[in-house]
Amino acid sequence: MRKLPVWSKAALVAGMFAYGLFAVAVIMPLLHRVAGRHAERAFEPIRAGWCRTLCRILGVSLEIAGEPSPDARLLVANHVSWLDILVLGASGPMVFVAKEEVSDWPVMGYLARHVGTLFVRRGDAEQTAVTAERMAWTLRQGKRLMLFPEGTTTAGDKVLRFHARLLAPAQLAHVPVQAVAIEYLGDARNVAPFIGEDEFLPHLLRVLMLESIAMRMHYCPVLPAGIPRDTLAQTARRQVAGALFGVAEAKVGAGR
């Protein structure tokens, strides 16, 4: 897609948000009536197409390193921005795991709630355990899960501790795991991070002002099923840090 002026991109994004709301409020219920238990599968091309179209409007230019594995059922990545979700969501069928606060975001939160996103309430061990069981059940159904085990976003200059409890479903369902390192390049390196007290709409406006959004996603070697969750978390974190910074331990943050 050729470069668009900011106002054009803003209008197109608003239109896509409106279409997304229509899709989950009208199309999805119709699919449930017509396709029954196959409704989610039938809705998947609509969801992925929505993500791909938004990526094109925003001018996302994606470079992929490594090889995405069809065998990996759980994907884990460092988390920089809500843009991560759009780009990963455009890549194929998957169920996202997100912090509960995401459900309150304007538009995006509503959409996330209606496309099967699993939410984790930080600091609530009981609720996290329940979500872990739901995650394991999802994996056993043959679906792919995507989560950000840092539990928050960073500016992309470090990798925080991966919370091992979030990786417990991989053990419960006995599935392989693949780590993904997400990096923003050029002007997007400073604008894309959605951190601290950032609010969604003001941040979206800053993103719209970028001519393009250069990204690199590095798919790390697959970690086999059966690895203890603590070891799995540490290994995946080292893989991501190594892909981003060259030396695995160089910029691994202290975590939260």
PDB file of N, CA and C in Angstrom, residues 49-93:
ATOM      1  N   GLY A  49      -8.004 -11.430   8.583  1.00  0.00           N
ATOM      2  CA  GLY A  49      -8.058 -10.420   7.529  1.00  0.00           C
ATOM      3  C   GLY A  49      -8.149  -9.015   8.093  1.00  0.00           C
ATOM      4  N   TRP A  50      -8.884  -8.864   9.195  1.00  0.00           N
ATOM      5  CA  TRP A  50      -8.989  -7.564   9.868  1.00  0.00           C
ATOM      6  C   TRP A  50      -7.619  -7.112  10.346  1.00  0.00           C
ATOM      7  N   CYS A  51      -6.875  -8.018  10.952  1.00  0.00           N
ATOM      8  CA  CYS A  51      -5.528  -7.682  11.430  1.00  0.00           C
ATOM      9  C   CYS A  51      -4.607  -7.329  10.266  1.00  0.00           C
ATOM     10  N   ARG A  52      -4.650  -8.120   9.196  1.00  0.00           N
ATOM     11  CA  ARG A  52      -3.778  -7.856   8.047  1.00  0.00           C
ATOM     12  C   ARG A  52      -4.088  -6.508   7.413  1.00  0.00           C
ATOM     13  N   THR A  53      -5.374  -6.187   7.290  1.00  0.00           N
ATOM     14  CA  THR A  53      -5.748  -4.911   6.673  1.00  0.00           C
ATOM     15  C   THR A  53      -5.276  -3.733   7.516  1.00  0.00           C
ATOM     16  N   LEU A  54      -5.438  -3.814   8.828  1.00  0.00           N
ATOM     17  CA  LEU A  54      -4.948  -2.746   9.696  1.00  0.00           C
ATOM     18  C   LEU A  54      -3.437  -2.597   9.587  1.00  0.00           C
ATOM     19  N   CYS A  55      -2.725  -3.707   9.497  1.00  0.00           N
ATOM     20  CA  CYS A  55      -1.269  -3.641   9.346  1.00  0.00           C
ATOM     21  C   CYS A  55      -0.891  -2.916   8.057  1.00  0.00           C
ATOM     22  N   ARG A  56      -1.624  -3.175   6.991  1.00  0.00           N
ATOM     23  CA  ARG A  56      -1.345  -2.501   5.718  1.00  0.00           C
ATOM     24  C   ARG A  56      -1.636  -1.006   5.823  1.00  0.00           C
ATOM     25  N   ILE A  57      -2.752  -0.656   6.429  1.00  0.00           N
ATOM     26  CA  ILE A  57      -3.106   0.760   6.579  1.00  0.00           C
ATOM     27  C   ILE A  57      -2.047   1.500   7.392  1.00  0.00           C
ATOM     28  N   LEU A  58      -1.578   0.876   8.459  1.00  0.00           N
ATOM     29  CA  LEU A  58      -0.585   1.509   9.335  1.00  0.00           C
ATOM     30  C   LEU A  58       0.812   1.502   8.731  1.00  0.00           C
ATOM     31  N   GLY A  59       0.995   0.784   7.636  1.00  0.00           N
ATOM     32  CA  GLY A  59       2.295   0.768   6.973  1.00  0.00           C
ATOM     33  C   GLY A  59       3.307  -0.156   7.620  1.00  0.00           C
ATOM     34  N   VAL A  60       2.834  -1.261   8.180  1.00  0.00           N
ATOM     35  CA  VAL A  60       3.746  -2.208   8.822  1.00  0.00           C
ATOM     36  C   VAL A  60       4.580  -2.922   7.762  1.00  0.00           C
ATOM     37  N   SER A  61       5.893  -2.892   7.965  1.00  0.00           N
ATOM     38  CA  SER A  61       6.833  -3.616   7.110  1.00  0.00           C
ATOM     39  C   SER A  61       7.520  -4.656   7.983  1.00  0.00           C
ATOM     40  N   LEU A  62       7.237  -5.922   7.736  1.00  0.00           N
ATOM     41  CA  LEU A  62       7.684  -6.991   8.630  1.00  0.00           C
ATOM     42  C   LEU A  62       8.804  -7.810   8.011  1.00  0.00           C
ATOM     43  N   GLU A  63       9.877  -7.946   8.777  1.00  0.00           N
ATOM     44  CA  GLU A  63      10.979  -8.840   8.413  1.00  0.00           C
ATOM     45  C   GLU A  63      10.931 -10.043   9.359  1.00  0.00           C
ATOM     46  N   ILE A  64      10.974 -11.230   8.792  1.00  0.00           N
ATOM     47  CA  ILE A  64      10.924 -12.444   9.603  1.00  0.00           C
ATOM     48  C   ILE A  64      12.262 -13.158   9.544  1.00  0.00           C
ATOM     49  N   ALA A  65      12.790 -13.471  10.722  1.00  0.00           N
ATOM     50  CA  ALA A  65      14.005 -14.268  10.836  1.00  0.00           C
ATOM     51  C   ALA A  65      13.645 -15.581  11.517  1.00  0.00           C
ATOM     52  N   GLY A  66      14.390 -16.625  11.216  1.00  0.00           N
ATOM     53  CA  GLY A  66      14.058 -17.916  11.791  1.00  0.00           C
ATOM     54  C   GLY A  66      12.865 -18.531  11.085  1.00  0.00           C
ATOM     55  N   GLU A  67      12.392 -19.632  11.617  1.00  0.00           N
ATOM     56  CA  GLU A  67      11.328 -20.392  10.973  1.00  0.00           C
ATOM     57  C   GLU A  67      10.160 -20.626  11.920  1.00  0.00           C
ATOM     58  N   PRO A  68       8.990 -20.056  11.627  1.00  0.00           N
ATOM     59  CA  PRO A  68       7.817 -20.376  12.449  1.00  0.00           C
ATOM     60  C   PRO A  68       7.526 -21.876  12.367  1.00  0.00           C
ATOM     61  N   SER A  69       7.341 -22.506  13.503  1.00  0.00           N
ATOM     62  CA  SER A  69       7.126 -23.950  13.519  1.00  0.00           C
ATOM     63  C   SER A  69       5.640 -24.284  13.572  1.00  0.00           C
ATOM     64  N   PRO A  70       5.167 -25.144  12.675  1.00  0.00           N
ATOM     65  CA  PRO A  70       3.762 -25.567  12.741  1.00  0.00           C
ATOM     66  C   PRO A  70       3.490 -26.482  13.932  1.00  0.00           C
ATOM     67  N   ASP A  71       4.558 -27.020  14.529  1.00  0.00           N
ATOM     68  CA  ASP A  71       4.388 -27.950  15.650  1.00  0.00           C
ATOM     69  C   ASP A  71       4.252 -27.247  16.996  1.00  0.00           C
ATOM     70  N   ALA A  72       4.766 -26.028  17.095  1.00  0.00           N
ATOM     71  CA  ALA A  72       4.718 -25.299  18.371  1.00  0.00           C
ATOM     72  C   ALA A  72       3.291 -24.843  18.645  1.00  0.00           C
ATOM     73  N   ARG A  73       2.735 -25.293  19.757  1.00  0.00           N
ATOM     74  CA  ARG A  73       1.365 -24.930  20.094  1.00  0.00           C
ATOM     75  C   ARG A  73       1.301 -23.685  20.977  1.00  0.00           C
ATOM     76  N   LEU A  74       2.371 -23.426  21.721  1.00  0.00           N
ATOM     77  CA  LEU A  74       2.419 -22.234  22.574  1.00  0.00           C
ATOM     78  C   LEU A  74       3.528 -21.323  22.079  1.00  0.00           C
ATOM     79  N   LEU A  75       3.174 -20.093  21.726  1.00  0.00           N
ATOM     80  CA  LEU A  75       4.147 -19.082  21.332  1.00  0.00           C
ATOM     81  C   LEU A  75       4.292 -18.083  22.469  1.00  0.00           C
ATOM     82  N   VAL A  76       5.532 -17.705  22.775  1.00  0.00           N
ATOM     83  CA  VAL A  76       5.792 -16.712  23.817  1.00  0.00           C
ATOM     84  C   VAL A  76       6.710 -15.643  23.240  1.00  0.00           C
ATOM     85  N   ALA A  77       6.481 -14.401  23.622  1.00  0.00           N
ATOM     86  CA  ALA A  77       7.262 -13.307  23.048  1.00  0.00           C
ATOM     87  C   ALA A  77       7.455 -12.190  24.054  1.00  0.00           C
ATOM     88  N   ASN A  78       8.501 -11.395  23.836  1.00  0.00           N
ATOM     89  CA  ASN A  78       8.611 -10.129  24.562  1.00  0.00           C
ATOM     90  C   ASN A  78       7.505  -9.213  24.058  1.00  0.00           C
ATOM     91  N   HIS A  79       7.129  -8.243  24.868  1.00  0.00           N
ATOM     92  CA  HIS A  79       5.953  -7.421  24.551  1.00  0.00           C
ATOM     93  C   HIS A  79       6.353  -5.950  24.554  1.00  0.00           C
ATOM     94  N   VAL A  80       6.118  -5.286  23.428  1.00  0.00           N
ATOM     95  CA  VAL A  80       6.485  -3.882  23.275  1.00  0.00           C
ATOM     96  C   VAL A  80       5.259  -2.997  23.084  1.00  0.00           C
ATOM     97  N   SER A  81       4.281  -3.475  22.324  1.00  0.00           N
ATOM     98  CA  SER A  81       3.181  -2.604  21.902  1.00  0.00           C
ATOM     99  C   SER A  81       1.932  -3.421  21.572  1.00  0.00           C
ATOM    100  N   TRP A  82       0.786  -2.738  21.536  1.00  0.00           N
ATOM    101  CA  TRP A  82      -0.435  -3.375  21.034  1.00  0.00           C
ATOM    102  C   TRP A  82      -0.279  -3.770  19.570  1.00  0.00           C
ATOM    103  N   LEU A  83       0.666  -3.148  18.878  1.00  0.00           N
ATOM    104  CA  LEU A  83       0.936  -3.519  17.491  1.00  0.00           C
ATOM    105  C   LEU A  83       1.414  -4.960  17.375  1.00  0.00           C
ATOM    106  N   ASP A  84       2.098  -5.451  18.420  1.00  0.00           N
ATOM    107  CA  ASP A  84       2.533  -6.855  18.426  1.00  0.00           C
ATOM    108  C   ASP A  84       1.352  -7.777  18.145  1.00  0.00           C
ATOM    109  N   ILE A  85       0.225  -7.464  18.774  1.00  0.00           N
ATOM    110  CA  ILE A  85      -0.958  -8.319  18.690  1.00  0.00           C
ATOM    111  C   ILE A  85      -1.529  -8.311  17.274  1.00  0.00           C
ATOM    112  N   LEU A  86      -1.560  -7.137  16.645  1.00  0.00           N
ATOM    113  CA  LEU A  86      -2.067  -7.050  15.276  1.00  0.00           C
ATOM    114  C   LEU A  86      -1.225  -7.881  14.321  1.00  0.00           C
ATOM    115  N   VAL A  87       0.096  -7.731  14.430  1.00  0.00           N
ATOM    116  CA  VAL A  87       0.988  -8.415  13.490  1.00  0.00           C
ATOM    117  C   VAL A  87       0.951  -9.925  13.709  1.00  0.00           C
ATOM    118  N   LEU A  88       1.002 -10.356  14.955  1.00  0.00           N
ATOM    119  CA  LEU A  88       0.908 -11.787  15.237  1.00  0.00           C
ATOM    120  C   LEU A  88      -0.462 -12.331  14.847  1.00  0.00           C
ATOM    121  N   GLY A  89      -1.502 -11.548  15.104  1.00  0.00           N
ATOM    122  CA  GLY A  89      -2.854 -11.981  14.763  1.00  0.00           C
ATOM    123  C   GLY A  89      -3.062 -12.141  13.272  1.00  0.00           C
ATOM    124  N   ALA A  90      -2.282 -11.392  12.481  1.00  0.00           N
ATOM    125  CA  ALA A  90      -2.389 -11.495  11.029  1.00  0.00           C
ATOM    126  C   ALA A  90      -1.705 -12.743  10.488  1.00  0.00           C
ATOM    127  N   SER A  91      -0.883 -13.391  11.319  1.00  0.00           N
ATOM    128  CA  SER A  91      -0.066 -14.510  10.835  1.00  0.00           C
ATOM    129  C   SER A  91      -0.820 -15.831  10.766  1.00  0.00           C
ATOM    130  N   GLY A  92      -1.951 -15.929  11.450  1.00  0.00           N
ATOM    131  CA  GLY A  92      -2.701 -17.179  11.403  1.00  0.00           C
ATOM    132  C   GLY A  92      -3.552 -17.382  12.636  1.00  0.00           C
ATOM    133  N   PRO A  93      -4.261 -18.501  12.696  1.00  0.00           N
ATOM    134  CA  PRO A  93      -5.157 -18.766  13.829  1.00  0.00           C
ATOM    135  C   PRO A  93      -4.395 -18.886  15.144  1.00  0.00           C
TER     136      PRO A  93
END
